[in-house]
Structures are given as C-alpha cells and as structure tokens.
mmCIF file of C-alpha atoms and ligand atoms in Angstrom:
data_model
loop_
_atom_site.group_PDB
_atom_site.id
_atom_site.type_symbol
_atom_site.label_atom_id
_atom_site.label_comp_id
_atom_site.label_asym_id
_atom_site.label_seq_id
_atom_site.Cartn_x
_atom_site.Cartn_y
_atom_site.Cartn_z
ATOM 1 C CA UNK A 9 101.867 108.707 113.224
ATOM 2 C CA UNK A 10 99.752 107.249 110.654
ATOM 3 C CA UNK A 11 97.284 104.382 111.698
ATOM 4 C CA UNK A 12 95.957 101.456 109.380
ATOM 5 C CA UNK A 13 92.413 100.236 110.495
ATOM 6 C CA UNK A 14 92.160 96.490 108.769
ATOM 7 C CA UNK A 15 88.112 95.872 108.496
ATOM 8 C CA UNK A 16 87.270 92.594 107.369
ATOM 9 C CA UNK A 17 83.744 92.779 107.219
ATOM 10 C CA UNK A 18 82.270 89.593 107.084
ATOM 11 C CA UNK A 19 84.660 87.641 104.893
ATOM 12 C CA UNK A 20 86.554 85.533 106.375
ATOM 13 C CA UNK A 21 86.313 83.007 109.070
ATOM 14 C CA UNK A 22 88.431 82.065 111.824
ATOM 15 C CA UNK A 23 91.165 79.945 109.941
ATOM 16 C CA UNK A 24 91.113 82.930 107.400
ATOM 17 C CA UNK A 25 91.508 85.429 110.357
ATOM 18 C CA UNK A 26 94.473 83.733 112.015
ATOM 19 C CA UNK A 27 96.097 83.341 108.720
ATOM 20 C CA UNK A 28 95.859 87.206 107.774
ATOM 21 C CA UNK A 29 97.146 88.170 111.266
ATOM 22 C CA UNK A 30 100.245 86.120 110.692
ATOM 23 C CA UNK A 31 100.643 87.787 107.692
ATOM 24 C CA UNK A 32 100.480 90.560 109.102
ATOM 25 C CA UNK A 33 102.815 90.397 111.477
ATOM 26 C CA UNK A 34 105.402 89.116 109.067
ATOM 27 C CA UNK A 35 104.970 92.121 106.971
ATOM 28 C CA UNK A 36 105.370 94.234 109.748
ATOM 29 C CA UNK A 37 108.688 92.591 110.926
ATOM 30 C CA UNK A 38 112.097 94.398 110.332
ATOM 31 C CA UNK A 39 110.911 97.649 109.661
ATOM 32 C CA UNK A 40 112.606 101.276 110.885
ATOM 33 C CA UNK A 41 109.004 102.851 110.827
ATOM 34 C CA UNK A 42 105.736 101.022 111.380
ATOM 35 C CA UNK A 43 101.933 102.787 110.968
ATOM 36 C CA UNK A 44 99.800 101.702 114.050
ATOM 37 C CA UNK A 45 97.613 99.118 112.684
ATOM 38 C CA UNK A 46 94.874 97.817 114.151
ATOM 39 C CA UNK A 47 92.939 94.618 112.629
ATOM 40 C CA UNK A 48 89.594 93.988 113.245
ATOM 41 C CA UNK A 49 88.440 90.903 112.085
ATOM 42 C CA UNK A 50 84.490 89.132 112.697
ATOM 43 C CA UNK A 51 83.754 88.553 116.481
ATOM 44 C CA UNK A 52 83.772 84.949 116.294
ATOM 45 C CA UNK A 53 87.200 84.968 115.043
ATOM 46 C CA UNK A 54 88.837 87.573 117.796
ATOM 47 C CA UNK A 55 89.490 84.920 120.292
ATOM 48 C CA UNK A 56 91.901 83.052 118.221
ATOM 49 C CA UNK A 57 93.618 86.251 116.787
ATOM 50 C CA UNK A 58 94.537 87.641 120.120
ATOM 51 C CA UNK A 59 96.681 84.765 120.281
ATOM 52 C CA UNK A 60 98.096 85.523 117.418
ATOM 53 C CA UNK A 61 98.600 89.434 118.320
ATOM 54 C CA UNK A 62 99.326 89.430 121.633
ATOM 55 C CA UNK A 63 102.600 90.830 122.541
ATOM 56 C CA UNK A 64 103.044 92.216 118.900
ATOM 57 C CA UNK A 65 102.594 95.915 118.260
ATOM 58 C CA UNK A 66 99.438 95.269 115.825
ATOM 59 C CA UNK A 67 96.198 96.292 117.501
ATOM 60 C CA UNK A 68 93.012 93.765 117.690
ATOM 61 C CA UNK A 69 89.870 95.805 116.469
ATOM 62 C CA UNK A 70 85.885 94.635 116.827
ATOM 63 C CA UNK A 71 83.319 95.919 114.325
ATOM 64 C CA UNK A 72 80.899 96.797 116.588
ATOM 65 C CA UNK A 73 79.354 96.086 120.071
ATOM 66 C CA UNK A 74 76.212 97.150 121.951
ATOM 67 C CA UNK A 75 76.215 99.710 124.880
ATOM 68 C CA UNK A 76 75.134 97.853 127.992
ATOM 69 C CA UNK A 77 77.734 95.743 129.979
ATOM 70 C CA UNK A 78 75.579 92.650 130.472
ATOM 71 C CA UNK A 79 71.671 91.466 130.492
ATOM 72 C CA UNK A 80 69.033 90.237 127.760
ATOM 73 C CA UNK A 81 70.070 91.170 124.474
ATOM 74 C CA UNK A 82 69.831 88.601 122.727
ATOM 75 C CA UNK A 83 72.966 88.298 119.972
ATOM 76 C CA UNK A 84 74.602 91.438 121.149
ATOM 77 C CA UNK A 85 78.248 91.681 122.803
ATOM 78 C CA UNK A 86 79.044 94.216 125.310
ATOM 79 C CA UNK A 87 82.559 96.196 125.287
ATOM 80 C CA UNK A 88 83.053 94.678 128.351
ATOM 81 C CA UNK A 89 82.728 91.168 127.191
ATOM 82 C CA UNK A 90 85.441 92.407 124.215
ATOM 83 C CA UNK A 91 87.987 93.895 126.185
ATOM 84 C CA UNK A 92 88.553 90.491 127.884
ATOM 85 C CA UNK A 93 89.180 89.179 124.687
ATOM 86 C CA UNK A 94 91.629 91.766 124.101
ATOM 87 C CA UNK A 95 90.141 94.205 122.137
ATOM 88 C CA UNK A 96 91.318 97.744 122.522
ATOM 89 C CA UNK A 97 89.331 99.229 119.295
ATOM 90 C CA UNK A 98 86.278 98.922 118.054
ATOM 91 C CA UNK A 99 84.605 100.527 114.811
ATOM 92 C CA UNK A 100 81.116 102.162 115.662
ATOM 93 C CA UNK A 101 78.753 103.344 113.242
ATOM 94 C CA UNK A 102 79.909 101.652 110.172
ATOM 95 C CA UNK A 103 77.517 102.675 107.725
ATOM 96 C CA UNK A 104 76.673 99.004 106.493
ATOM 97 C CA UNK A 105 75.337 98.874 109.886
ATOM 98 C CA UNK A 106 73.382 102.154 109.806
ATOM 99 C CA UNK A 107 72.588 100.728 106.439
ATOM 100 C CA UNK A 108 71.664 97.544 106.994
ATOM 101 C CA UNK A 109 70.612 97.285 110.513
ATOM 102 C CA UNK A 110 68.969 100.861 111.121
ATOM 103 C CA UNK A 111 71.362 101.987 113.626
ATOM 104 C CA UNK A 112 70.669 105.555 114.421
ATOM 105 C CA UNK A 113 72.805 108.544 116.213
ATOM 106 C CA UNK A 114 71.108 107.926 119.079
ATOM 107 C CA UNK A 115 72.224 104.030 118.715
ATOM 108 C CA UNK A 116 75.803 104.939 117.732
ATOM 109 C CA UNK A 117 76.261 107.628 120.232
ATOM 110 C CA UNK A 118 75.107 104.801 123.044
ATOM 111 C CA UNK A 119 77.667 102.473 121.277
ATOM 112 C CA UNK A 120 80.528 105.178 121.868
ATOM 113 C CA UNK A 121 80.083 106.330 125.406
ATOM 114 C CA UNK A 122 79.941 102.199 126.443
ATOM 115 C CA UNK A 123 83.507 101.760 124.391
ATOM 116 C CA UNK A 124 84.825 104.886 126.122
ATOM 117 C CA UNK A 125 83.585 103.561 129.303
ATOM 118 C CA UNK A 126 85.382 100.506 129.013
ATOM 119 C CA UNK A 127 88.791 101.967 128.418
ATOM 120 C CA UNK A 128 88.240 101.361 124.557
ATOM 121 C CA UNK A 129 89.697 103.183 121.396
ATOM 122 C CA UNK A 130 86.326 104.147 119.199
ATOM 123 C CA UNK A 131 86.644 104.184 115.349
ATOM 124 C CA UNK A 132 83.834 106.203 114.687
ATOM 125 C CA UNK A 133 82.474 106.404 111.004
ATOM 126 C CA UNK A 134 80.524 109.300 109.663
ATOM 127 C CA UNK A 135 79.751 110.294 105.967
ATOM 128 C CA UNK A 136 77.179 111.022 103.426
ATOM 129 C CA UNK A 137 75.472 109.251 101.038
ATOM 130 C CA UNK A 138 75.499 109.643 97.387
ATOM 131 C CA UNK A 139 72.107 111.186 96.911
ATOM 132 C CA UNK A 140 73.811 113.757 99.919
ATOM 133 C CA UNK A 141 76.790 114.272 97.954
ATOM 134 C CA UNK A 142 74.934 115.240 94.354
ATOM 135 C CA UNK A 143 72.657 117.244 96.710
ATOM 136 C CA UNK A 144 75.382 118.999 98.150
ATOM 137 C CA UNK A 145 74.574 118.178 101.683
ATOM 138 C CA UNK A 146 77.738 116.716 102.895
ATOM 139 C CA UNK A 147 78.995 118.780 105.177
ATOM 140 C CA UNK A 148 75.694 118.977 106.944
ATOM 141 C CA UNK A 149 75.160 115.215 106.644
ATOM 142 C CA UNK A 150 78.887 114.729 108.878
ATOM 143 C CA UNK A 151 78.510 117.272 110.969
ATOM 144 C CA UNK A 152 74.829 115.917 112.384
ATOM 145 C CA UNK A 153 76.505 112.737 112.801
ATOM 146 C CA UNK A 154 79.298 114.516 115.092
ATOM 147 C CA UNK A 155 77.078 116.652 116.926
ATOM 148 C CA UNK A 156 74.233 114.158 117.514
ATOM 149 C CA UNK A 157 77.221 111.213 118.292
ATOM 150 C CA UNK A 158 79.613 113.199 120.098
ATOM 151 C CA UNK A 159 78.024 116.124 122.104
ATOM 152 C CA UNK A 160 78.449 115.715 125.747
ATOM 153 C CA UNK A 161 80.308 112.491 125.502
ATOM 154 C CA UNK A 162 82.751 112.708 127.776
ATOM 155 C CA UNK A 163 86.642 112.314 126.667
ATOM 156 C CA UNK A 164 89.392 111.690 128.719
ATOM 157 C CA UNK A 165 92.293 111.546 125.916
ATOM 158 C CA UNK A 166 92.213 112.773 122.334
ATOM 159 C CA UNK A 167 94.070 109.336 122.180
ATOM 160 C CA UNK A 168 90.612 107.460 122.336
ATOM 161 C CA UNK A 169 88.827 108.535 119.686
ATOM 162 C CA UNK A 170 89.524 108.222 115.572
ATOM 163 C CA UNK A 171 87.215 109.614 113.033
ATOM 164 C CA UNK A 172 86.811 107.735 110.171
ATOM 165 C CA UNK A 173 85.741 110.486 107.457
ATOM 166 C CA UNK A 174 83.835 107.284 104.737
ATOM 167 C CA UNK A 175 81.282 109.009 101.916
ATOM 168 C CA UNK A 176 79.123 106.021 102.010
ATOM 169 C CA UNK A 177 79.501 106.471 97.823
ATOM 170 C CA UNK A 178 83.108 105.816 98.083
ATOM 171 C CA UNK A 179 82.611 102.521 100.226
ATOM 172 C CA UNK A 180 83.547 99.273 97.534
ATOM 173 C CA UNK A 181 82.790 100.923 94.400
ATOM 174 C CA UNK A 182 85.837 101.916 93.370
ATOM 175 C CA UNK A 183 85.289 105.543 93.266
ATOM 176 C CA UNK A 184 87.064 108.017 95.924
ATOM 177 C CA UNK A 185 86.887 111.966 96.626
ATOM 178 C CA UNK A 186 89.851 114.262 95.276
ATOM 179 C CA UNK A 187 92.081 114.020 98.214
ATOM 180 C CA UNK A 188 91.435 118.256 98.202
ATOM 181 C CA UNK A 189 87.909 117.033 99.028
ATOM 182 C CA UNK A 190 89.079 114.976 101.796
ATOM 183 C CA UNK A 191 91.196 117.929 103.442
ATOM 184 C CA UNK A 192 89.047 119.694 103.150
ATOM 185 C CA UNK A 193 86.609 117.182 104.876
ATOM 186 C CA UNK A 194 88.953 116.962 107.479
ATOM 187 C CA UNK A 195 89.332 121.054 108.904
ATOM 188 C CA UNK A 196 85.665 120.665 108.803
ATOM 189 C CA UNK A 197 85.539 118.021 110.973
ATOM 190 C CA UNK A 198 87.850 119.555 113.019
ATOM 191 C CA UNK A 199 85.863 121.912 113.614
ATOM 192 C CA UNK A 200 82.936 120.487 114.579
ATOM 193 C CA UNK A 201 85.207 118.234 116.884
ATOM 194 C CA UNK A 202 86.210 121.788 118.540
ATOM 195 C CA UNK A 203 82.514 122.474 118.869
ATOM 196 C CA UNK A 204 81.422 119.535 120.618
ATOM 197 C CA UNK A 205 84.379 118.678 122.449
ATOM 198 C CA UNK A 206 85.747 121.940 123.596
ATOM 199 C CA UNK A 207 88.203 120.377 126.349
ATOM 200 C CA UNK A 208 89.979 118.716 123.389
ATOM 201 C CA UNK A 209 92.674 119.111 121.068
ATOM 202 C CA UNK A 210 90.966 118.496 117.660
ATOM 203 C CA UNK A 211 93.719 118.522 115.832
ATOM 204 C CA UNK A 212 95.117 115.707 118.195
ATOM 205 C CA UNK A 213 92.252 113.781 117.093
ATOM 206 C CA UNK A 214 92.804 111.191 114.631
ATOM 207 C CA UNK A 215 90.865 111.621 111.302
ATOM 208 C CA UNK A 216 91.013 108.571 108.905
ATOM 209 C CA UNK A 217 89.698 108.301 105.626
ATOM 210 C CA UNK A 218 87.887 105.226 104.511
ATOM 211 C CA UNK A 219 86.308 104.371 100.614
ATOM 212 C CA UNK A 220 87.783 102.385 97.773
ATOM 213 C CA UNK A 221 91.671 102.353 99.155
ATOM 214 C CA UNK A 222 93.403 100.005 97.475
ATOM 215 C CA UNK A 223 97.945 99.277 97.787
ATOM 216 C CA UNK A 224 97.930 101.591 94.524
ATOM 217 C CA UNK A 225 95.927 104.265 95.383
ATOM 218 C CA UNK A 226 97.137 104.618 98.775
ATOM 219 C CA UNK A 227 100.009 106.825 98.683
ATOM 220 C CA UNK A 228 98.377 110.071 97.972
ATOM 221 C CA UNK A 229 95.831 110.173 101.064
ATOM 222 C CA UNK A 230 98.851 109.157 103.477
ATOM 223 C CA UNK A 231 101.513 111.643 102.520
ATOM 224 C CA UNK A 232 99.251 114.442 103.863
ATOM 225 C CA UNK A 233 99.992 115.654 106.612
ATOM 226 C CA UNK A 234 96.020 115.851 108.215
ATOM 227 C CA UNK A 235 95.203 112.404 106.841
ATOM 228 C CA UNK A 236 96.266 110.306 110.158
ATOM 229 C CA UNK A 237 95.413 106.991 108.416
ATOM 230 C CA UNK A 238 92.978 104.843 106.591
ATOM 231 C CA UNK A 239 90.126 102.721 107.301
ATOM 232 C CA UNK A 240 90.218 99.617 104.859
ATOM 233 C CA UNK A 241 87.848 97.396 103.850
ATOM 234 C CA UNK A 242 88.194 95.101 100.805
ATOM 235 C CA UNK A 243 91.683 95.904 100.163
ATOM 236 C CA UNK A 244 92.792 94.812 104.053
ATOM 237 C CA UNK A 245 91.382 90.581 103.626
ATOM 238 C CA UNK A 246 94.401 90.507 101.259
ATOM 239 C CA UNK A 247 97.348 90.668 102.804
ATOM 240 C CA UNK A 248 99.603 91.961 99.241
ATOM 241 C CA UNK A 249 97.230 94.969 99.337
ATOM 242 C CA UNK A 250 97.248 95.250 102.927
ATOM 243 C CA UNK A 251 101.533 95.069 102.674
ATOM 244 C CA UNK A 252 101.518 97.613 99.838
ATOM 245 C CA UNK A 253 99.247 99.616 101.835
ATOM 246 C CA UNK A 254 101.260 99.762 105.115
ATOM 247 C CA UNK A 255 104.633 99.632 102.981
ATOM 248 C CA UNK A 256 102.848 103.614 101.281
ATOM 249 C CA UNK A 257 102.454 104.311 105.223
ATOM 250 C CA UNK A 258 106.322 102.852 106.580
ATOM 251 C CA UNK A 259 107.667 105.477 103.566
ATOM 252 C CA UNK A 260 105.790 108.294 104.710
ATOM 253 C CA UNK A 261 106.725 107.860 108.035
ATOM 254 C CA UNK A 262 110.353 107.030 106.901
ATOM 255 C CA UNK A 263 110.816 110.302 105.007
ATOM 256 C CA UNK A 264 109.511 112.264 107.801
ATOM 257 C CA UNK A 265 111.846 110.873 110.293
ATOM 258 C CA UNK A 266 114.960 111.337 107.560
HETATM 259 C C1 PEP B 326 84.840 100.165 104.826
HETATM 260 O O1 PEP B 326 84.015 99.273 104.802
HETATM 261 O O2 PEP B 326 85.003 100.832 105.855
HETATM 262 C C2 PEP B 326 85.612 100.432 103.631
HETATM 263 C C3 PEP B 326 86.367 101.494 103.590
HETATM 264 O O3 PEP B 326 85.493 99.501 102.625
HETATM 265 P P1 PEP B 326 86.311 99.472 101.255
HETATM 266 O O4 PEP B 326 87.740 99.734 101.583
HETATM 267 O O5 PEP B 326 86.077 98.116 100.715
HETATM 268 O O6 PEP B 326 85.744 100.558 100.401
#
C-alpha cells in the first residue's frame, strides 16, 4: 500500500477545503488501485469536509492537537474533541510547528500518546535541519526525535503510527535528497523504530517521505518498495498536482498487482 498525506497548511479556507475534497474524490473515482489518502486540511475547515468524506475511502487528517482531553487551554483542541469530528489522523510534530511555535520532544511525544489514546492514526514528522545536514548530523538529529518521541509509548498496532521522514531543508524550497539518501533514511529509521518499540514490526511501520514533492517528481520516491507514501504540502492545495501525484501512486500499485 502506498499512502498520500494531503497537508494544507494554512492556505485555504473552508470553501477552498470543501472544494479540494470534492476534487478529490472525483479523481479518486473509477480506479482499479487507489493509494490511501488522507487529507488534512485547517481545523476550522474539518467540520464541513467530513461531510464531504464521509463514507468515501479518503481519510480526514488534522495538523495538530494538544494532549489533554479537556480543561483551560486556551486555543488548543484535544484529540478527543477531533475524533468527533471525524478525524482518524493527525500530523504531530510538523516542523513549522517546532519551528514556529517551539514545540519540543517532550511536547510532541505528549501530542502522540493523547492521539494514540484516542484511537487516532499519528503522522509523526522528524528530520534535520540544514545547518544538521552540512554538519553531517542527520542521522543523530532523527534518531533523538524517535527515541525522545517514541520510547515507552505504548503501541497497540503498527497500523497507528506513520513516520514522516521531512529534512526540514527539503520542506518548500524545491530541493529534495537523492532518493538513495532517503532509503537509506528509511533502514535507519527502522531501526531505531526496532529500538524503541521492540513489540513491533518496524518494517510494518509506515515511513513517508515529505519535502518539495511535486506530480513530476513523484514517481521515483513511490516506486520503491520502502517508501510507503508521501507527505505533501504545497503540491496537495492543487488538486492537478495532487491527481498527478496519486495517478504516480495508482501505477505503482497497478504494476504490482499485474
Ligand atoms: C510539508 O509541509 O510537510 C511539506 C512536505 O511541504 P512541501 O510539500 O510544500 O515541501
């Protein structure tokens, strides 16, 4: 299976939303072979594209959430409150947000074990920076991310977790890693999952990459084998990238089914 993660950031609005999940749905319609895809667009927009989802195959995704089920915090939405919307993903520890906002391990580790408490699929993001990269740190950089996120969390199915493998360098510029660098990426992480989740399958886990995809870039990450799927951000708010991009998936799929 191959899964497409649709992450629309903060730009578009609830009309904008609907409209994309329609789209969509229409590009999924009529195919032999789907990817999973899973569309997350900005919170105050998820109410009206349930509707829109709801009895389809496509997933609804939120961007984030905070990790206690109710109480004062102020602007913050728990996974409980999302999963009565119908959310069944949610991406945690974007790195806009560790960016941006200053969330921490600790922060995105408290973010995980509330989504896996409330029956959620977590999109978790990990990656290095670009002054990591040229320092040659990157392995280091993901795998503190893992082990300080992940260790001890407990998981019930390999089903509920996807790591989104992002270097925080490839994230709008237009530059990605040699897909070598990504596989390569990816047995590492594997291998850390191992570590810190020894009752698991790691290589049942999920491991997405995420940076710069674009419709005509995307068939080279997807027709490997260990690349489960794509986080996309720019690319996935327009819906002829997002069709090229699960149209790259549908073929992969397709020729391993023929
Ligand atoms: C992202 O924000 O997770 C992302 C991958 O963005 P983009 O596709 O725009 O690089």
């Amino acid at each position: 299976m191959k899964t497409i993660v649709a992450n629309w950031k903060m730009n578009v609005g609830v009309r904008e939303s609907v409209a994309l999940a329609r789209g969509t749905l229409l590009t999924l319609r009529g195919r032999r072979i789907s990817p999973e895809v899973v569309i997350c667009p900005p919170f105050i927009a998820l109410s009206e594209v349930h509707k829109v989802v709801a009895r389809s195959a496509v997933f609804l995704g939120a961007q984030n959430l905070f990790w206690e089920d109710h109480g004062a915090y102020t602007g913050e939405i728990s996974g409980r409150m999302l999963t009565e919307l119908g959310v069944s993903h949610v991406i945690v520890g974007h790195s806009e947000r560790r960016e941006y906002l200053g969330e921490t391990d600790e922060m995105v580790r408290n973010k995980v074990a509330h989504a896996l408490a409330n029956q959620m699929n977590v999109i978790l993001c990990v990656g290095e920076t670009v002054s990591e990269r040229k320092a040659g740190v990157q392995r280091e950089r993901v795998r503190t991310q893992l082990v300080r996120v992940l260790a001890g969390v407990r998981l019930k199915s390999h089903d509920r977790l996807m790591i989104a493998y992002e270097p925080v360098w490839a994230i709008g510029t237009g530059e990605i890693p040699e897909v070598a660098e990504i596989l390569a990426m990816n047995v590492y992480i594997r291998s850390i999952l191992s570590e810190v989740l020894p009752e698991m399958n790691a290589n049942k886990i999920r491991v997405l990459y995420g940076g710069s995809v674009e419709g005509n870039n995307t068939y080279p990450f997807l027709r490997e084998q260990t690349i489960d799927g794509l986080l996309v951000g720019g690319a996935s708010v327009k819906l002829n990238q997002l069709k090229e991009i699960i149209d790259a998936a549908s073929e992969v799929l397709d020729a391993q089914i023929a």
